[in-house]
C-alpha cells in the first residue's frame, strides 16, 4: 500500500453534513403562500365594498364552511397519492344523491333518515370509487382529464336512470317525487324531512356586542368536520398513509419496495369517493332540497377551485389548505355579487368575476402542473 | 442436497426481440460473495432484475429459465415476492424517495408500527407509525456503515450521491430476514475509502450467512471480496471461475474478448498548454451539501488538462457544480478576462463551458427520448446548432443523425441505433450518452466529474483517450474531477488537491505518492497553522 492510500484510509470515511439551518424567513413564507394571500386580499376588498354587515358575513361564512368543507377535504388523499385533483368526486356526490332518493322514498325523516342515507351511500360510493380507481389505473398520469370526462359520462348514466328507470323499473312510492307522467324524477326533490337534520341538533348562538344579529353555529356539523380532520391527520400517520405518500412521490420506487401501487391508488379513490358522498349528503341536508339533475354537476369544479385557492397544488395538499380554501372561495361567493354591484353598478360583473376565478384557478393549476412535469423531465 | 442458497438455471431474456441473456446459470452458496462482471450492456443488471422480479422484466414478456432457492423452485413475479423470499437489492439507479427522510426511506414499506383502536377494528394497515423506533433502527444501520454523523431525519433530496448510496445499503442491511443481497454497482459512486467501508461491511454480512451477489466494474474489488466470479459478454456466460484462478487482466480479457492495453496517454504529443489563464476562480464558495467549497482560488490555464482530486466530502465535487450554476455559489469567476455571473447555468453554457455531472441519472438525461435527441438537445437550445432556418427553425435530422452515429462509434455506445430511447440502455451506456452530450457543445472548457464511474474497463480507456484527444486535437481545456488518483495521474498536466473546501496545493502528475498523501490529509494547512 502506498502512503497516499494509507493516509486516505485513516481519514474518517464520510465527513459530517452540518444540519441545515432552520430559521423563519418572511420572504419565503410569503412566496410559498402567495395564492391564498392574494385571494385573502381580494376577499377583504370585496367584503369592504359589498357593504355587508360583519355579523351577516360571519353567519354566511359559518354556514358555508359547515356545508362545503367535507367535500373539499375529500380531495386530499388522491392528491397525496399522486393522482392529482380527483374530479371523479362527482360520482361520490351521485352516490349520496341516490341514497337520498331511497330515504325520501321511504319517508324516513330526521337524524335517523340522515344516518341511513349516509349508510346507504357507503356501498354505492365504494363501488363507484372502485370503478373510478380501476379506470384511473389504466390511464396513469392522465387521471385528471380522465376524471373530468368520467364525470360527464357518469352524468349521462345518472340522467338515464333518473329520467327513465325511476318509477318504471325502480318503484317509487312518493308520487310527488315523480314527473306527472308516472316515471322520471322531478327537477327538484324535496328533502324537507331531513332539512337541517344534522345542523339543528345543537345550535349555539353567539351574540356580538353592538349587533342584534347573533352568529348561529351548527356545532354538531362542525364537530363532524373536526372529527374528519382528526381522522385524516391520524391516517397520515399510519402505515397506509405512508403508502399513499410513497406512491404519490414515485410510483416506480414504491412498487419496487413492494407496495402494491395499483391497489393503493384504487383505495385512495375509494376513500375520496366515500367522503365526497357524505360531503354531498351534509351539503344537501343544509339546503333542504335537491336539484335532481344539477346538484352534483359543479361539485368537482367547486371543490377543486376551493382547495387550489387555499394554496394546494396538484401534488401537495394539507387539511389547513383545504379549510383555508373553503373559507376564501366561499367568502368570495358571498361578497362578489354585491361588491360587483357597488363598485361597478352591475351584479353580473361580480358573478362573472367569481366564475372566472373558479375556472381560471383550475386552468392555471393544471397548466402549472403540466409545465412542472415537463421541467422535471428535462432536468 | 440444498447446498446452494440460490440457483439460477439457463436464464434467457429478450427485450423486443433483442436477446440480452442467452442461457446464464449461476449457483450461490450460503454466506458467499458471488461477483458478476461484464462490459456495459452485457446483461448483469438484467439478470439481477429477473431475480428481483422487477416490473420492467414482466412488462416486456418475462424470461425463461428456472430459479431455485435452497433447492426449491420459486416463482418471483414482483419485487414483493422477492422481498418475501428474503432477497434484498440495491439497484444501479437510486431507489430513494426524495421527499422522505432518510429514516423513512430506510424503513419504506417495512415501517415499524403499533396498534391503535382503529387498527384493531380495520386491520394492521391502519397501525400508527412508530417514528422513534424507526429512527432507532435507521440509526443503528447507519452506524454500522460508519455514518454516525449523518442525521437520519434529513430529507434525501439534496444529499450527495455517495450518501444516497449508503442510505440504500443501510436500508438493505436493516432487513433482518435477508438471505440474498444483490448489490448492483454499489461502489460506482463511492470514493475508494467509502468503498473500503462497504467491502468490509459485505464481508461481515457474508460472515453472518447472507449470500451476496456483487456487480462492479472495479475488478480489484471483485478479487478482494468474492469467492466465485461469473463473466458475461453480450448476454453469454463466457466463464465462471474461482477467485484463485482469476486476475485482473484475465477477467478483463474475458470480459472484452481481447487483450487490453493499459489506460493512459499513449506517448502522445504534450498538451497545447499555454501560460494564459482561461478561467480564474476567486474565493469560490459553493453550498453543496456534503461537498461544500469554502473559499477556493484556482487558475485554469488555457489548453491544459487539470485534475482535481481530494478526499470525499472536502469539496472537489462542489467546484464544477458551483462554477456551472448547479448549486448556489458565491465568489468571482473570470473567464477569458470577462467576469461571469454565478448561479446561472444557461449563461455558463453559452460562454463555452460544458459539464458532465457526477450525478448522471439526476441531471443528465431525458430518459424517454432517443439517444440522438439527448445528445443534441442542449446544443440546439443554447447554441442553435443542428437547426435549419426556413422562416422558423427546424431540427436538422440529417446532421443530428450523422453526429449521433459518430458519437456512438467514438464512445463505443452499445445500442440498437441512434433512435433507441435512453431508458433502454444499460447504466454504463447511459453515462456515455451524457459525455457525448457535453462534447456536442464543442466547449472551450469542459468540466468532467467522475468520468469513468460505472464504466467498464474497456470503455474507461475509450473515455479517457477521448478526453485527451479533445484536448490535443481541438484544444479544449479539460478540468477533470475524480476520486481515482491513478486516473488523474495518467492524463493530467497538473493535479489540484482540495482539502476542506480550499485549494491545498497543485502537484505535477509524477509527484510522489507521499506528496499526494500529505496534501490530501491537509498537512500543508496544518503546518501553516502551526507556523503562524
Ligand atoms: N428496459 C429495457 N428495454 C430494452 N432493452 C433493455 C432494457 N434494459 C436493458 N436493455 C438492454 O439489455 C442489455 C443489457 O443491459 P443491462 O442493463 O443488463 O447491462 P449491464 O450489464 O447492467 O450494463 P452496465 O454495466 O452498463 O450497467 C443492453 O443491451 C440494454 O440495451
Ligand atoms: Mg447495469
PDB file of C-alpha atoms in Angstrom, chain B residues 107 112 130-138:
ATOM      1  CA  UNK B 107     -37.969   1.741   6.553  1.00  0.00           C
ATOM      2  CA  UNK B 112     -42.471  -0.129  12.484  1.00  0.00           C
ATOM      3  CA  UNK B 130     -43.606   4.371  15.435  1.00  0.00           C
ATOM      4  CA  UNK B 131     -41.262   7.122  14.304  1.00  0.00           C
ATOM      5  CA  UNK B 132     -38.852   6.906  17.269  1.00  0.00           C
ATOM      6  CA  UNK B 133     -38.395   3.169  16.718  1.00  0.00           C
ATOM      7  CA  UNK B 134     -37.887   3.719  13.001  1.00  0.00           C
ATOM      8  CA  UNK B 135     -35.277   6.324  13.785  1.00  0.00           C
ATOM      9  CA  UNK B 136     -33.532   3.995  16.206  1.00  0.00           C
ATOM     10  CA  UNK B 137     -33.293   1.178  13.671  1.00  0.00           C
ATOM     11  CA  UNK B 138     -32.119   3.523  10.950  1.00  0.00           C
TER      12      UNK B 138
END
